[in-house]
CSV table of C-alpha atoms in Angstrom, one decimal:
chain,number,residue,atom,x,y,z
C,1365,UNK,CA,12.3,23.3,8.9
C,1366,UNK,CA,12.7,20.1,10.8
C,1367,UNK,CA,9.9,18.6,8.8
C,1368,UNK,CA,11.6,19.4,5.5
C,1369,UNK,CA,14.9,17.8,6.8
C,1370,UNK,CA,12.9,14.7,7.9
C,1371,UNK,CA,11.5,14.3,4.4
C,1372,UNK,CA,14.9,14.9,2.9
C,1373,UNK,CA,16.3,12.0,5.0
C,1374,UNK,CA,13.4,9.8,3.9
C,1375,UNK,CA,14.1,10.6,0.3
C,1376,UNK,CA,17.8,9.9,0.6
C,1377,UNK,CA,17.0,6.6,2.2
C,1378,UNK,CA,14.9,5.6,-0.8
C,1379,UNK,CA,17.6,6.8,-3.3
C,1380,UNK,CA,20.3,4.8,-1.4
C,1381,UNK,CA,18.2,1.7,-1.2
C,1382,UNK,CA,17.4,1.9,-5.0
C,1383,UNK,CA,21.1,2.3,-5.8
C,1384,UNK,CA,22.2,-0.5,-3.5
C,1385,UNK,CA,19.7,-2.9,-5.0
C,1386,UNK,CA,19.9,-1.8,-8.6
C,1387,UNK,CA,21.5,-5.0,-9.5
C,1388,UNK,CA,18.1,-6.7,-9.2
C,1389,UNK,CA,16.6,-4.0,-11.2
C,1390,UNK,CA,19.5,-3.4,-13.6
C,1391,UNK,CA,17.3,-4.0,-16.5
C,1392,UNK,CA,15.8,-0.6,-15.6
C,1393,UNK,CA,12.5,-1.1,-17.3
C,1394,UNK,CA,10.5,1.8,-18.6
C,1395,UNK,CA,7.3,2.3,-16.7
C,1396,UNK,CA,4.2,1.4,-18.7
C,1397,UNK,CA,0.8,3.2,-18.3
C,1398,UNK,CA,-0.3,0.1,-16.3
C,1399,UNK,CA,2.4,0.9,-13.7
C,1400,UNK,CA,0.8,4.3,-13.1
C,1401,UNK,CA,-2.7,3.3,-12.2
C,1402,UNK,CA,-2.1,4.0,-8.5
C,1403,UNK,CA,-1.0,7.6,-9.1
C,1404,UNK,CA,-3.9,10.0,-8.5
C,1405,UNK,CA,-3.6,13.4,-10.2
C,1406,UNK,CA,-4.9,16.7,-8.9
C,1407,UNK,CA,-4.6,19.2,-11.8
C,1408,UNK,CA,-5.7,22.2,-9.8
C,1409,UNK,CA,-3.0,21.9,-7.1
C,1410,UNK,CA,-0.4,20.1,-9.3
C,1411,UNK,CA,-0.1,17.1,-7.0
C,1412,UNK,CA,0.3,13.4,-7.6
C,1413,UNK,CA,-0.6,10.9,-4.8
C,1414,UNK,CA,0.4,7.3,-5.1
C,1415,UNK,CA,-2.2,5.4,-3.0
C,1416,UNK,CA,-1.2,2.3,-1.1
C,1417,UNK,CA,-4.1,0.2,0.3
C,1418,UNK,CA,-4.1,-0.2,4.1
C,1419,UNK,CA,-2.2,3.0,4.6
C,1420,UNK,CA,-5.0,5.5,5.1
C,1421,UNK,CA,-5.7,5.5,1.4
C,1422,UNK,CA,-9.5,5.8,1.9
C,1423,UNK,CA,-9.1,9.1,3.7
C,1424,UNK,CA,-6.5,10.3,1.3
C,1425,UNK,CA,-8.7,9.5,-1.6
C,1426,UNK,CA,-11.5,11.5,0.1
C,1427,UNK,CA,-9.2,14.4,0.5
C,1428,UNK,CA,-8.2,14.2,-3.2
C,1429,UNK,CA,-11.9,14.2,-4.1
C,1430,UNK,CA,-12.3,17.4,-2.1
C,1431,UNK,CA,-9.2,18.9,-3.8
C,1432,UNK,CA,-10.2,17.9,-7.3
C,1433,UNK,CA,-14.0,18.3,-6.9
C,1434,UNK,CA,-14.0,22.0,-7.6
C,1435,UNK,CA,-16.3,22.7,-4.7
C,1436,UNK,CA,-18.5,19.6,-5.1
C,1437,UNK,CA,-17.3,18.4,-1.7
C,1438,UNK,CA,-15.9,20.3,1.3
C,1439,UNK,CA,-15.7,17.8,4.1
C,1440,UNK,CA,-13.8,14.6,3.3
C,1441,UNK,CA,-15.6,12.6,5.9
C,1442,UNK,CA,-19.0,13.3,4.3
C,1443,UNK,CA,-17.8,11.2,1.3
C,1444,UNK,CA,-18.8,7.5,1.8
C,1445,UNK,CA,-15.8,5.1,1.9
C,1446,UNK,CA,-17.1,3.1,-1.0
C,1447,UNK,CA,-17.5,6.2,-3.1
C,1448,UNK,CA,-13.8,7.1,-2.5
C,1449,UNK,CA,-12.9,3.9,-4.2
C,1450,UNK,CA,-15.0,4.4,-7.3
C,1451,UNK,CA,-12.2,4.7,-9.9
C,1452,UNK,CA,-14.1,7.3,-12.1
C,1453,UNK,CA,-14.1,9.7,-9.1
C,1454,UNK,CA,-10.4,10.4,-9.4
C,1455,UNK,CA,-8.1,10.7,-12.4
C,1456,UNK,CA,-5.0,8.5,-12.5
C,1457,UNK,CA,-1.8,9.2,-14.4
C,1458,UNK,CA,-2.3,6.2,-16.7
C,1459,UNK,CA,-5.1,8.1,-18.4
C,1460,UNK,CA,-2.8,10.7,-19.9
C,1461,UNK,CA,-0.6,10.7,-23.0
C,1462,UNK,CA,3.1,10.0,-22.6
C,1463,UNK,CA,4.2,13.6,-23.0
C,1464,UNK,CA,1.5,14.7,-20.5
C,1465,UNK,CA,2.6,11.9,-18.1
C,1466,UNK,CA,6.3,13.1,-18.3
C,1467,UNK,CA,5.3,16.7,-17.8
C,1468,UNK,CA,3.4,15.9,-14.7
C,1469,UNK,CA,6.0,13.6,-13.2
C,1470,UNK,CA,8.6,16.3,-13.7
C,1471,UNK,CA,6.6,19.3,-12.4
C,1472,UNK,CA,4.0,18.1,-10.0
C,1473,UNK,CA,4.5,17.5,-6.2
C,1474,UNK,CA,4.5,13.8,-5.8
C,1475,UNK,CA,3.9,12.0,-2.5
C,1476,UNK,CA,3.0,8.6,-1.0
C,1477,UNK,CA,2.3,7.1,2.4
C,1478,UNK,CA,4.0,4.0,3.8
C,1479,UNK,CA,3.5,1.7,6.8
C,1480,UNK,CA,5.5,-1.0,8.6
C,1481,UNK,CA,5.2,-3.8,6.0
C,1482,UNK,CA,4.1,-6.6,8.3
C,1483,UNK,CA,1.6,-4.4,10.1
C,1484,UNK,CA,0.1,-3.5,6.7
C,1485,UNK,CA,0.0,-7.2,5.7
C,1486,UNK,CA,-1.8,-8.2,8.9
C,1487,UNK,CA,-4.2,-5.3,8.4
C,1488,UNK,CA,-4.9,-6.6,4.8
C,1489,UNK,CA,-5.4,-10.1,6.0
C,1490,UNK,CA,-7.8,-9.1,8.8
C,1491,UNK,CA,-9.8,-6.9,6.5
C,1492,UNK,CA,-10.0,-9.2,3.5
C,1493,UNK,CA,-10.1,-12.7,5.0
C,1494,UNK,CA,-11.7,-12.4,8.5
C,1495,UNK,CA,-14.7,-10.1,7.5
C,1496,UNK,CA,-17.7,-12.0,6.4
C,1497,UNK,CA,-18.8,-9.3,4.0
C,1498,UNK,CA,-15.6,-9.7,1.8
C,1499,UNK,CA,-17.1,-12.6,-0.2
C,1500,UNK,CA,-15.5,-11.5,-3.5
C,1501,UNK,CA,-12.0,-11.9,-1.8
C,1502,UNK,CA,-13.0,-15.2,-0.3
C,1503,UNK,CA,-14.1,-16.5,-3.7
C,1504,UNK,CA,-11.2,-15.0,-5.7
C,1505,UNK,CA,-8.3,-15.7,-3.3
C,1506,UNK,CA,-9.6,-17.6,-0.3
C,1507,UNK,CA,-10.7,-20.6,-2.4
C,1508,UNK,CA,-7.3,-20.7,-4.2
C,1509,UNK,CA,-5.4,-20.4,-0.9
C,1510,UNK,CA,-7.4,-23.2,0.7
C,1511,UNK,CA,-7.0,-25.5,-2.3
C,1512,UNK,CA,-3.3,-25.0,-2.4
C,1513,UNK,CA,-2.3,-24.8,1.2
C,1514,UNK,CA,-4.8,-26.9,3.2
C,1515,UNK,CA,-4.5,-30.7,3.3
C,1516,UNK,CA,-7.9,-32.5,3.6
C,1517,UNK,CA,-9.9,-29.2,3.1
C,1518,UNK,CA,-13.7,-29.7,3.4
C,1519,UNK,CA,-15.8,-29.2,0.3
C,1520,UNK,CA,-17.4,-26.2,2.0
C,1521,UNK,CA,-14.0,-24.5,2.6
C,1522,UNK,CA,-13.0,-25.1,-1.0
C,1523,UNK,CA,-16.3,-23.6,-2.2
C,1524,UNK,CA,-16.4,-20.6,0.2
C,1525,UNK,CA,-12.8,-19.8,1.0
C,1526,UNK,CA,-13.9,-17.7,4.0
C,1527,UNK,CA,-11.8,-19.2,6.7
C,1528,UNK,CA,-8.3,-18.7,5.5
C,1529,UNK,CA,-5.8,-18.9,8.4
C,1530,UNK,CA,-3.0,-16.4,8.5
C,1531,UNK,CA,-0.4,-19.2,8.2
C,1532,UNK,CA,-2.1,-20.3,5.0
C,1533,UNK,CA,-2.1,-16.7,3.7
C,1534,UNK,CA,1.7,-16.4,4.4
C,1535,UNK,CA,2.4,-19.8,2.7
C,1536,UNK,CA,0.5,-18.6,-0.3
C,1537,UNK,CA,2.5,-15.3,-0.5
C,1538,UNK,CA,5.9,-17.1,-0.3
C,1539,UNK,CA,4.9,-19.8,-2.7
C,1540,UNK,CA,7.0,-19.3,-5.9
C,1541,UNK,CA,4.0,-20.5,-7.9
C,1542,UNK,CA,1.9,-17.5,-6.6
C,1543,UNK,CA,4.5,-15.0,-7.7
C,1544,UNK,CA,4.8,-16.5,-11.2
C,1545,UNK,CA,1.1,-16.8,-11.7
C,1546,UNK,CA,0.1,-13.1,-11.4
C,1547,UNK,CA,1.0,-9.9,-9.6
C,1548,UNK,CA,0.0,-9.7,-6.0
C,1549,UNK,CA,-3.3,-8.1,-5.2
C,1550,UNK,CA,-2.8,-4.4,-4.4
C,1551,UNK,CA,-3.7,-4.9,-0.7
C,1552,UNK,CA,-0.6,-7.0,-0.2
C,1553,UNK,CA,1.5,-5.9,-3.1
C,1554,UNK,CA,4.8,-4.2,-2.0
C,1555,UNK,CA,4.9,-0.4,-2.0
C,1556,UNK,CA,8.0,-0.8,-4.2
C,1557,UNK,CA,5.9,-2.4,-6.9
C,1558,UNK,CA,2.8,-0.2,-6.5
C,1559,UNK,CA,4.5,3.2,-6.5
C,1560,UNK,CA,7.8,2.5,-8.3
C,1561,UNK,CA,9.9,4.8,-6.0
C,1562,UNK,CA,13.1,3.8,-7.8
C,1563,UNK,CA,11.7,5.2,-11.1
C,1564,UNK,CA,9.6,8.0,-9.8
C,1565,UNK,CA,11.2,10.6,-7.6
C,1566,UNK,CA,8.7,11.3,-4.7
C,1567,UNK,CA,9.0,14.7,-3.1
C,1568,UNK,CA,7.4,13.6,0.1
C,1569,UNK,CA,7.1,10.2,1.9
C,1570,UNK,CA,4.5,10.2,4.6
C,1571,UNK,CA,4.3,7.5,7.2
C,1572,UNK,CA,1.3,5.9,8.7
C,1573,UNK,CA,3.0,6.2,12.1
C,1574,UNK,CA,3.0,10.0,11.8
C,1575,UNK,CA,0.0,10.2,9.6
C,1576,UNK,CA,-1.6,13.4,10.9
C,1577,UNK,CA,1.4,15.7,10.9
C,1578,UNK,CA,2.8,14.3,7.6
C,1579,UNK,CA,-0.6,14.7,5.9
C,1580,UNK,CA,-1.2,18.3,7.2
C,1581,UNK,CA,2.3,19.2,6.1
C,1582,UNK,CA,1.6,18.1,2.6
C,1583,UNK,CA,-1.7,20.0,2.6
C,1584,UNK,CA,0.2,23.0,3.8
C,1585,UNK,CA,2.7,22.7,1.0
C,1586,UNK,CA,-0.2,22.4,-1.5
C,1587,UNK,CA,-1.5,25.7,-0.3
C,1588,UNK,CA,-4.8,24.3,1.1
C,1589,UNK,CA,-3.8,23.8,4.7
C,1590,UNK,CA,-5.8,26.8,5.9
C,1591,UNK,CA,-9.2,25.3,4.9
C,1592,UNK,CA,-8.5,21.6,4.6
C,1593,UNK,CA,-7.3,19.4,7.4
C,1594,UNK,CA,-6.6,15.7,7.2
C,1595,UNK,CA,-9.5,13.8,8.8
C,1596,UNK,CA,-8.4,12.1,12.1
C,1597,UNK,CA,-10.3,9.5,13.9
C,1598,UNK,CA,-8.7,6.5,15.6
C,1599,UNK,CA,-10.3,3.3,14.4
C,1600,UNK,CA,-10.6,1.0,17.4
C,1601,UNK,CA,-10.1,-2.0,15.2
C,1602,UNK,CA,-6.8,-0.7,13.8
C,1603,UNK,CA,-4.0,-3.3,13.4
C,1604,UNK,CA,-1.3,-2.6,16.0
C,1605,UNK,CA,2.2,-3.8,16.5
C,1606,UNK,CA,1.1,-6.0,19.4
C,1607,UNK,CA,-1.6,-7.6,17.2
C,1608,UNK,CA,1.0,-8.2,14.4
C,1609,UNK,CA,3.3,-9.8,16.9
C,1610,UNK,CA,0.5,-12.2,17.8
C,1611,UNK,CA,-0.2,-13.1,14.2
C,1612,UNK,CA,3.4,-14.0,13.6
C,1613,UNK,CA,3.6,-16.3,16.6
C,1614,UNK,CA,2.5,-19.4,14.6
C,1615,UNK,CA,4.6,-18.7,11.6
C,1616,UNK,CA,7.7,-20.9,11.3
C,1617,UNK,CA,11.1,-19.2,11.2
C,1618,UNK,CA,11.6,-20.5,7.7
C,1619,UNK,CA,8.4,-18.9,6.5
C,1620,UNK,CA,9.1,-15.7,8.4
C,1621,UNK,CA,12.5,-15.5,6.6
C,1622,UNK,CA,11.0,-16.1,3.2
C,1623,UNK,CA,8.2,-13.6,3.8
C,1624,UNK,CA,10.8,-11.0,5.0
C,1625,UNK,CA,12.6,-11.5,1.7
C,1626,UNK,CA,9.4,-10.7,-0.2
C,1627,UNK,CA,9.0,-7.4,1.7
C,1628,UNK,CA,12.6,-6.6,2.3
C,1629,UNK,CA,12.9,-3.7,-0.1
C,1630,UNK,CA,9.9,-2.0,1.6
C,1631,UNK,CA,11.6,-2.5,5.0
C,1632,UNK,CA,14.9,-1.0,3.8
C,1633,UNK,CA,13.6,1.7,1.6
C,1634,UNK,CA,11.3,3.2,4.2
C,1635,UNK,CA,13.6,2.6,7.1
C,1636,UNK,CA,11.6,0.1,9.1
C,1637,UNK,CA,13.8,-2.2,11.2
C,1638,UNK,CA,13.4,-5.9,11.3
C,1639,UNK,CA,10.6,-6.6,13.8
C,1640,UNK,CA,11.8,-7.9,17.2
C,1641,UNK,CA,9.3,-10.7,17.1
C,1642,UNK,CA,10.8,-12.3,14.0
C,1643,UNK,CA,12.9,-15.4,14.2
C,1644,UNK,CA,14.8,-15.2,11.0
C,1645,UNK,CA,16.9,-18.1,9.8
């Protein structure tokens, strides 16, 4: 079908990008269990889903809970969002032995969902740094960003970290110090680093831009499409292309170029063109 062809094209794009950039990953490292903590396993339907935050992952986790719950849940939208993120509610691949991991990687249907990288980034920023309720993020990252990126920061800003500007967030992401210090938080980590598409051969690559049809196609292939549909509801607060364009207005072309470098593999691998609003150096 057309859909199957589309997914083949997406797979080929990943393979070609991995091959073209293998110089940077020539020391083809072996995946460790820690690399597999984003891969959710559904034993009953032999599926593995690599979740990427800010790419409909709450709804996909809800769907996985319906699939693995053995009748405990029937409607994904009845599962509260915070419950979908409780790690014990879903089994991840890093909880298995090495032979079990290899068996599942070889035989199960593996899929992930991707999104235009900068739209995902702005979505993460808006969610984690502009919402008052995300105090743990403000404390953990906001205070650090303010301390490092803001000259003459007030004592209150240093203590609370709840008013991080997008420009400061970008400066933090491209700062070599940040990248040496610790891996990025999963909400702004690259898909390349979260799901390891050069090491794991995904059967299906869904896109946020075609979320509904890609999701229902996957459920169809899993043999559950007749009783389970992917939940659709348009969030009015959703980050759009126009919004992303606006956020990038105040970012210098040097910083835009450096940020693009950080996310470049995601752009190439998943066939997203360089955004028209970027002024790259």
